[in-house]
Coordinates of C-alpha atoms in Angstrom, one line a residue:
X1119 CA 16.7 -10.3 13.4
X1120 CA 17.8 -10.3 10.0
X1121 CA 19.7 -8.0 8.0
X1122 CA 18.8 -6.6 4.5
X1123 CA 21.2 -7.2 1.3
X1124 CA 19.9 -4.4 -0.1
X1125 CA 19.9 -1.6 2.4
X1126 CA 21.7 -2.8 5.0
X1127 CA 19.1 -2.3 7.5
X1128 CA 18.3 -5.0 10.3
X1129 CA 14.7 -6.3 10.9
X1130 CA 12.1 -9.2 10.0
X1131 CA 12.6 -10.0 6.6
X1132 CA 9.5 -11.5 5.1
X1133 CA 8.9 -14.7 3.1
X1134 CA 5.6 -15.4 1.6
X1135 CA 3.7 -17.0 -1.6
X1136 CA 2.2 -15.1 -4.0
X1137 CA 0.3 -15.6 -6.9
X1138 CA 1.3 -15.0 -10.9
X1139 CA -1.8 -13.8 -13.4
X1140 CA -1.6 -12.4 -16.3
X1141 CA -2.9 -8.9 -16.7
X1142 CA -3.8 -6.7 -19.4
X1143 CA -3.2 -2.8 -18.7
X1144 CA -2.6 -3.3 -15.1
X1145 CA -5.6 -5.5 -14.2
X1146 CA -4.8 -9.1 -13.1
X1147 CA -6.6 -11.9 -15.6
X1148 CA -5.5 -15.5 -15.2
X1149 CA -3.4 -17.3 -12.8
X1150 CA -0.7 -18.6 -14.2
X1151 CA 1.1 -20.2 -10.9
X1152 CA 2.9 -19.2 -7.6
X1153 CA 5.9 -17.8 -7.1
X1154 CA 7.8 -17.5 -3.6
X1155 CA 8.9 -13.9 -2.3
X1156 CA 11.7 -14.4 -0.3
X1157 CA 14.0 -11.9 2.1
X1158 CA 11.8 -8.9 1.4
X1159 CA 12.6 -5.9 3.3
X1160 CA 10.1 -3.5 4.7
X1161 CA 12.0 -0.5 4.3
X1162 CA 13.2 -0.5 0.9
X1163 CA 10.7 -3.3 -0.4
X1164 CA 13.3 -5.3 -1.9
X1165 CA 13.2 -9.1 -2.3
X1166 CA 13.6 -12.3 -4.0
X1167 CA 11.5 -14.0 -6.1
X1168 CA 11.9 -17.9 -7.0
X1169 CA 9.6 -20.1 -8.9
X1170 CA 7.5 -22.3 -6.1
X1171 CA 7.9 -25.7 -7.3
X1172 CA 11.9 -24.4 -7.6
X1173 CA 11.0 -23.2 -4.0
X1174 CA 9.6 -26.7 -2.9
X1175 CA 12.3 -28.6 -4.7
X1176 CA 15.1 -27.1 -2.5
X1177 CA 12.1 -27.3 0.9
X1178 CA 12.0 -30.9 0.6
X1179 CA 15.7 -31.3 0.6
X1180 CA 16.9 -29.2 3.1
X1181 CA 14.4 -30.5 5.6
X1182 CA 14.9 -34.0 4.0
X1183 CA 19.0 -33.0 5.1
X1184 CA 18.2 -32.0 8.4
X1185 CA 15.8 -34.1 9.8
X1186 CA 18.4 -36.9 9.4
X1187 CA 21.3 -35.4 11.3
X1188 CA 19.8 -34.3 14.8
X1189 CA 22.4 -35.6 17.0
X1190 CA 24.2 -32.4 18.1
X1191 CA 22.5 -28.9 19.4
X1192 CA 24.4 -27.2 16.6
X1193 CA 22.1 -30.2 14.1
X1194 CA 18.9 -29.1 16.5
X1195 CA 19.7 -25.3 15.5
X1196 CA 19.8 -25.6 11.9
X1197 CA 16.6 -27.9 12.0
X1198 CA 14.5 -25.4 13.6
X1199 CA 16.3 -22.5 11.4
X1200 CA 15.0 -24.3 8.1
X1201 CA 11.4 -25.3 9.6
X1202 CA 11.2 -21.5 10.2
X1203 CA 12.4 -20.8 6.6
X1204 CA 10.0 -23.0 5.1
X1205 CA 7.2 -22.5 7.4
X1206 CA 7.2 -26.3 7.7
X1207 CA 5.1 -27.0 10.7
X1208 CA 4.5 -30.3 9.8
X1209 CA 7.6 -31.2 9.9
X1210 CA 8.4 -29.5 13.3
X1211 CA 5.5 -31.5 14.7
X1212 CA 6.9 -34.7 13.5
X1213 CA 10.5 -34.1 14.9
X1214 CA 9.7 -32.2 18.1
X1215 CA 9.4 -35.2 20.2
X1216 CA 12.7 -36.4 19.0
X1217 CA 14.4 -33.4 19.8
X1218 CA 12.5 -33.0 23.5
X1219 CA 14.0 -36.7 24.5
X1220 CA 17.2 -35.7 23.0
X1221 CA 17.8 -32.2 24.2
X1222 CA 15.2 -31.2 27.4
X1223 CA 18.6 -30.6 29.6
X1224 CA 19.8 -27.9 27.1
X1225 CA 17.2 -24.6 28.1
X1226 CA 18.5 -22.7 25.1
X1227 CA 17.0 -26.2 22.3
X1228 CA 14.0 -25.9 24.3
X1229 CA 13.4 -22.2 24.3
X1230 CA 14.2 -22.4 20.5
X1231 CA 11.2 -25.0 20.3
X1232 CA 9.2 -22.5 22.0
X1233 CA 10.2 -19.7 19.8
X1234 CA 9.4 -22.0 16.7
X1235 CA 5.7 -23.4 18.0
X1236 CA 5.3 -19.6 19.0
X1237 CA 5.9 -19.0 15.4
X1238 CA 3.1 -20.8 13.6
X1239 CA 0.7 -19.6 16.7
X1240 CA 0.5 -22.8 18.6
X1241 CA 0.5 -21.6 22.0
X1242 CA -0.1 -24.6 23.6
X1243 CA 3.3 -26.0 22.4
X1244 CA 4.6 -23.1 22.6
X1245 CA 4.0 -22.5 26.8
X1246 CA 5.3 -25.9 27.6
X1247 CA 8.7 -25.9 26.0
X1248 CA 9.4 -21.9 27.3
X1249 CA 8.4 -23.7 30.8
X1250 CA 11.0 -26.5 30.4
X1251 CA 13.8 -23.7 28.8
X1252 CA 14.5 -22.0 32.3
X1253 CA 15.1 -18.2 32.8
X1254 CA 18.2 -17.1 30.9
X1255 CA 18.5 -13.9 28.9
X1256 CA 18.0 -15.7 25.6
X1257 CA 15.3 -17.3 27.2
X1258 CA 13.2 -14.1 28.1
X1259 CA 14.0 -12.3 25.0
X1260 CA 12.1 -15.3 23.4
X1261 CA 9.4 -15.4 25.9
X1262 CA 8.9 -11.6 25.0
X1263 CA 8.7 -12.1 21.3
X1264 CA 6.2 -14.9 21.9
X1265 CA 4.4 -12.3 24.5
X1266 CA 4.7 -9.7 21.3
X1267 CA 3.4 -12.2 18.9
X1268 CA 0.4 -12.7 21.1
X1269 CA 0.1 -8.5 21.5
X1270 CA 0.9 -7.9 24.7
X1271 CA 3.3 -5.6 24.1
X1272 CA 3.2 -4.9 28.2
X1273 CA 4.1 -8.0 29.3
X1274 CA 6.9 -8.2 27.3
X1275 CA 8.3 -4.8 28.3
X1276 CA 9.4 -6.2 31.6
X1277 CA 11.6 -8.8 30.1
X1278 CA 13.3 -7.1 27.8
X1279 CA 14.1 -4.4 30.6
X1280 CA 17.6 -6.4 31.5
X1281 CA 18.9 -5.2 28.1
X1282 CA 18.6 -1.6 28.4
X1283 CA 20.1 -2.0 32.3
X1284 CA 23.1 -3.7 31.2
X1285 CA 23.2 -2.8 27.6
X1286 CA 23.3 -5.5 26.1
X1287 CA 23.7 -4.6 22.0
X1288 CA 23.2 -8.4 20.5
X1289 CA 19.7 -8.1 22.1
X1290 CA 18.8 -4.6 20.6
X1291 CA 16.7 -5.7 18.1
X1292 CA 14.2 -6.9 20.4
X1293 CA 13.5 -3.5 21.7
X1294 CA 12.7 -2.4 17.9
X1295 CA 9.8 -5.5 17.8
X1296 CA 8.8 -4.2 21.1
X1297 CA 8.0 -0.6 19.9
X1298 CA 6.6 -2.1 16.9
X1299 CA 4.5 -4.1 19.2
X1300 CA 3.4 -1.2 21.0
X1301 CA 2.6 1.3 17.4
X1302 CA 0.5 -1.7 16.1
X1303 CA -1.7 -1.0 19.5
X1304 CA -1.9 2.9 18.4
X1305 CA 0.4 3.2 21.9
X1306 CA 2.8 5.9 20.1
X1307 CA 3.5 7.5 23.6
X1308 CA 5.1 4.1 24.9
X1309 CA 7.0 2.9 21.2
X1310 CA 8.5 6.7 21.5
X1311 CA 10.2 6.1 24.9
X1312 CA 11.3 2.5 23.8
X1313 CA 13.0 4.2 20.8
X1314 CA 14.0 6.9 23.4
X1315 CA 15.9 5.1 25.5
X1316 CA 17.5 3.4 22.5
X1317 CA 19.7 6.5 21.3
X1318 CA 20.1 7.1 24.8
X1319 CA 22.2 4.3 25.2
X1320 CA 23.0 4.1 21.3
X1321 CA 23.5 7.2 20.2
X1322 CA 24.4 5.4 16.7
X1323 CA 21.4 4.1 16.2
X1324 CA 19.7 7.5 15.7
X1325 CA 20.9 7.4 12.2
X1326 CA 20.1 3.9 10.9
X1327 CA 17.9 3.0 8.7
X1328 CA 15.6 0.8 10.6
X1329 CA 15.4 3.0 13.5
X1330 CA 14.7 6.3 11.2
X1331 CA 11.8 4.0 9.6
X1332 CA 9.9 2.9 13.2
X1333 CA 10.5 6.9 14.3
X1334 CA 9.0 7.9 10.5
X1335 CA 5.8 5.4 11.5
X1336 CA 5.5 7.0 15.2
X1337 CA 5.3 10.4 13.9
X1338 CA 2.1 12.0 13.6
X1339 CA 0.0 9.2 14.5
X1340 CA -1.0 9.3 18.2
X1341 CA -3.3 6.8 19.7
X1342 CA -4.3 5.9 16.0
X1343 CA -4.2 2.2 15.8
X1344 CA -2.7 -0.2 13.0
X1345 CA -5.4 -2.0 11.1
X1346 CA -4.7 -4.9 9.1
X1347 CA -7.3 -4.3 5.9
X1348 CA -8.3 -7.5 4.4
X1349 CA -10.0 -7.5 1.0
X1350 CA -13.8 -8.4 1.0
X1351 CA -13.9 -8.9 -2.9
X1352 CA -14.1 -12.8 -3.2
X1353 CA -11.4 -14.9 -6.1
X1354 CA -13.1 -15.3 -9.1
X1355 CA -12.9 -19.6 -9.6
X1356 CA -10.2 -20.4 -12.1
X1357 CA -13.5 -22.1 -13.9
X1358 CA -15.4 -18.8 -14.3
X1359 CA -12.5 -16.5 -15.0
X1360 CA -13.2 -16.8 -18.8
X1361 CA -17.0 -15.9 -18.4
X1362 CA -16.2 -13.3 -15.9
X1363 CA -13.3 -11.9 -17.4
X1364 CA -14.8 -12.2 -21.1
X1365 CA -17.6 -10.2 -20.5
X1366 CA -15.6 -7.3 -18.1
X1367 CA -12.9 -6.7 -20.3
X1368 CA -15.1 -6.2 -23.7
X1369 CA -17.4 -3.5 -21.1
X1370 CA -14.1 -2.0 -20.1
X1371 CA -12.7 -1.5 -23.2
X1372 CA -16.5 0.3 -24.6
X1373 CA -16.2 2.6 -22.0
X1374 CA -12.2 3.7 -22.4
X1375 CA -13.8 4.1 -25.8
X1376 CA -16.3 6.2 -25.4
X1377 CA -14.5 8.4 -22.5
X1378 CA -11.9 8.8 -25.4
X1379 CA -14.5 10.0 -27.9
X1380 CA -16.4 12.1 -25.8
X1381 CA -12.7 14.4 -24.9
X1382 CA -12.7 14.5 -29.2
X1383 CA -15.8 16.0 -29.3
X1384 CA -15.9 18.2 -26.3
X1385 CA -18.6 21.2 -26.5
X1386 CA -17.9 24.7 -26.5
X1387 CA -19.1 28.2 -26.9
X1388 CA -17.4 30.7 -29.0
X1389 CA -18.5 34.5 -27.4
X1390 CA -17.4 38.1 -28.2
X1391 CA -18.0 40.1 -26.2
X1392 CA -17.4 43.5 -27.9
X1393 CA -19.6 45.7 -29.6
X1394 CA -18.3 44.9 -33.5
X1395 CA -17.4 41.6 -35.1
X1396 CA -13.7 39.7 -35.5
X1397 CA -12.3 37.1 -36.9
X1398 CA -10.8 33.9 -34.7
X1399 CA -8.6 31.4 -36.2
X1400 CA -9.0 28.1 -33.8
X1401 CA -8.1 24.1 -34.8
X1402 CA -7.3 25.1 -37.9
X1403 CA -10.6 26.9 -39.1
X1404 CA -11.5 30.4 -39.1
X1405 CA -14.5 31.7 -38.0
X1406 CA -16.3 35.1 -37.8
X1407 CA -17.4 35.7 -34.2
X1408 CA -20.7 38.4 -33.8
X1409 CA -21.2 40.2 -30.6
X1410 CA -23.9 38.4 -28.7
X1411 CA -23.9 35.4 -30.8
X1412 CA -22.1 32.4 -29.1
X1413 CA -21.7 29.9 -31.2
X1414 CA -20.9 26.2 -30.5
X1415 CA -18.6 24.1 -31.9
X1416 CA -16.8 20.7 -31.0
X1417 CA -13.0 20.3 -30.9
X1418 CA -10.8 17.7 -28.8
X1419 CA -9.7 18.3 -24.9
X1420 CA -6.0 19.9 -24.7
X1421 CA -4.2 23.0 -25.1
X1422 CA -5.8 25.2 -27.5
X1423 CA -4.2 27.7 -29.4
X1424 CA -6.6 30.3 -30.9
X1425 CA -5.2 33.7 -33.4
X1426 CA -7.2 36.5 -33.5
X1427 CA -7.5 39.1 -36.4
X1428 CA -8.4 42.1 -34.4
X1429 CA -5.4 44.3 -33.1
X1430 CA -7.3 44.8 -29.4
X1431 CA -7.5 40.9 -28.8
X1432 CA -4.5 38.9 -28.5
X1433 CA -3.8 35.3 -28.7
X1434 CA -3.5 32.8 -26.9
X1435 CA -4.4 29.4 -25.6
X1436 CA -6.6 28.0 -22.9
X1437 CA -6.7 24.2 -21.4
X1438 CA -9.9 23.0 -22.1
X1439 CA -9.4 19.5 -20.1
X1440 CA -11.8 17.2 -18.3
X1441 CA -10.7 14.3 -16.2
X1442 CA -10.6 11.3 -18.2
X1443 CA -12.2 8.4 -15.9
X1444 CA -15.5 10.3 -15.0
X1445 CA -15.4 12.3 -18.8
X1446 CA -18.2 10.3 -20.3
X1447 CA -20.5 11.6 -17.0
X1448 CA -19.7 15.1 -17.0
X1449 CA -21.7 17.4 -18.5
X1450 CA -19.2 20.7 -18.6
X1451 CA -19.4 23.8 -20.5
X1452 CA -16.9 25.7 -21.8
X1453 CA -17.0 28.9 -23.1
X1454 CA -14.4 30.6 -24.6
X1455 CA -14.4 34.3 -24.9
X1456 CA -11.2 35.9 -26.3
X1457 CA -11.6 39.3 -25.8
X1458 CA -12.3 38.9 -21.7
X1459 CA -15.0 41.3 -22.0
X1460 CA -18.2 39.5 -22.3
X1461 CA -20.5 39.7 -18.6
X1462 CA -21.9 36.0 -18.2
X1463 CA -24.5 35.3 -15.3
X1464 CA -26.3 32.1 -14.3
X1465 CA -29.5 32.5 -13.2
X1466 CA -31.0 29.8 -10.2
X1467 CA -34.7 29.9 -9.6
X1468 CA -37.5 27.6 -7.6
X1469 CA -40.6 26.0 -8.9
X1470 CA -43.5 24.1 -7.1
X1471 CA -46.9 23.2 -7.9
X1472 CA -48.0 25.3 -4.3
X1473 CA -45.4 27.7 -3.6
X1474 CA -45.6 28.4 0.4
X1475 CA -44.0 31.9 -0.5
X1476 CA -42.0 33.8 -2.8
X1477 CA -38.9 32.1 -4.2
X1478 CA -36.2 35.2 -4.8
X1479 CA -34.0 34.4 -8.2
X1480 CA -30.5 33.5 -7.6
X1481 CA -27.7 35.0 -10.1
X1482 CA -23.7 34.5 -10.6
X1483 CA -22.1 36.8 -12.5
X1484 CA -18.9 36.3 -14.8
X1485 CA -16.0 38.6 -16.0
X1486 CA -12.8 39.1 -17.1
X1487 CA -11.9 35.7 -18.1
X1488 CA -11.0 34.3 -21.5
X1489 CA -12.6 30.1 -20.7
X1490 CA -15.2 29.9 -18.4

């Protein structure tokens, strides 16, 4: 396993190409090319990025370099450590044969093969060269990653067993694929006593990184398996990304626009709910405010501050607010009663052309509150 630059911590570092777009307020447009994520970590997400034909440039040359020096086991290693780099399978195909005439009385080349074919999920390959590498431990850690990489987290368990009987730290981060193995299955019971067994022997290891992150996934998630979620939303064709795009960004824009203008003129009543009339000072205007009178103005979403002109009602400011996305749907009322004495009700009632019986009124009544 590898080992994170960042954070320190040891597991599968991931390499992958991605695509580059342009976007425009978070929203991908165009493509504009690939890049190549390199090393990233999946605890603290960090990685490298380098340009893909960069990425391809230094590809062809390393296996260019390799390929032509295969003459010792230590050549044969940093073949297949580059092929795994670069994901070139192609290339592993080609030189495989060359390396089986070469190397098939050294078991730990030909596990290595195995390992590699296992990688890129050629089996086939994969079962013959593990057959031909013997039974060493190197051997049977590999055989269990390719048992893992299949999901058979079970079968693998007993042949990683040896390195928890004779503890055996340069194979410990095979247990950690093995509980991983075993939470992608939603078997949290079984990763628990892998990782179990693991501070048991390693007491350390209870406060690294990697192995606070696979006890952080097992907890709280019994028998609740890991589903890999694969978008069902087709690419647009690089051909019809300007029709497409043209016509969803002008509808997007229209309705930011009107979600925006309907907060600056949001609705609401203006109620007093006492007996004589005052004055209310609100946005900037005032306004004379009769009892039983509501009257309706429109004023933006926000904070509003209000001053009254009658010694028995104070002050203050209410959050008239909506949420922005859905705004243009809603149809809210606000009513904003300074005084906190005004009863409101709502009234819910039945019709129907043949009533089957009588349909009893429904009311809500409201009090003691300055925004309703």
């Amino acid at each position: 396993m590898d080992k994170c630059p960042h954070c320190g911590a040891r597991g599968q570092l991931a390499h992958y190409t991605a695509g580059k777009y342009w976007k425009f307020a978070g929203i991908s447009l165009f493509s504009s090319g690939r890049v190549r994520i390199e090393d990233e970590c999946r605890i603290c997400r960090k990685n490298r990025k380098l340009d893909y034909s960069e990425w391809e440039r230094r590809r062809d040359l390393a296996l260019s370099e390799r390929s032509d020096h295969l003459q010792t086991p230590a050549e044969a290693l940093a073949f297949l450590e580059t092929v795994l780099q670069y994901s070139a399978l192609e290339d592993l195909q080609e030189e495989a044969q060359e390396l089986t005439d070469r190397f098939s009385d050294n078991p730990h080349i030909m596990a290595l093969l195995g390992n590699a074919f296992s990688h890129f999920r050629e089996w086939e390959q994969a079962d013959a060269f593990f057959e031909a590498a013997g039974t060493t431990p190197e051997c049977e850690c590999l055989r269990a990653i390719d048992a893992l990489r299949r999901g058979y987290p079970a079968e693998a368990a007993p042949k990683l067993e040896f390195i928890f009987q004779e503890q055996l730290s340069a194979y410990r981060d095979t247990l950690y694929l093995l509980a991983e193995a075993y939470q992608a299955r939603g078997q949290m019971d079984e990763a628990a006593q892998v990782l179990d067994r693991i501070e048991k022997i390693w007491p350390s290891q209870a406060v690294e990184p990697e192995h606070k992150w696979y006890r952080k996934r097992n907890h709280g998630k019994k028998h609740l398996p890991t589903l890999a979620l694969k978008s069902s939303i087709p690419a647009v064709p690089f051909f019809a990304q300007p029709v497409v795009y043209g016509t969803l960004i002008p509808l997007l824009l229209c309705y930011l626009g009107v979600t925006w203008w309907a907060g600056q003129i949001r609705p609401i009543y203006l109620l007093n709910g006492t007996d004589a009339p005052y004055d209310i000072e609100i946005a900037g205007k005032r306004r004379t405010l009769v009892p039983g009178r509501p009257e309706l103005i429109n004023i933006a979403e926000g904070n509003l501050e209000y001053k009254t002109f009658e010694p028995g009602v104070p002050s203050a400011s209410v959050a008239v607010k909506t949420f922005w996305l859905t705004r243009a749907f809603q149809k809210r009322t606000f009513l904003l009663n300074p005084d906190s004495l005004a009863l409101l009700y709502t009234e819910r009632n039945g019709y129907a052309k043949r009533p089957l019986g009588e349909i009893d009124p429904q009311f809500h009544f409201y009090q003691a509150r300055r925004l309703h």
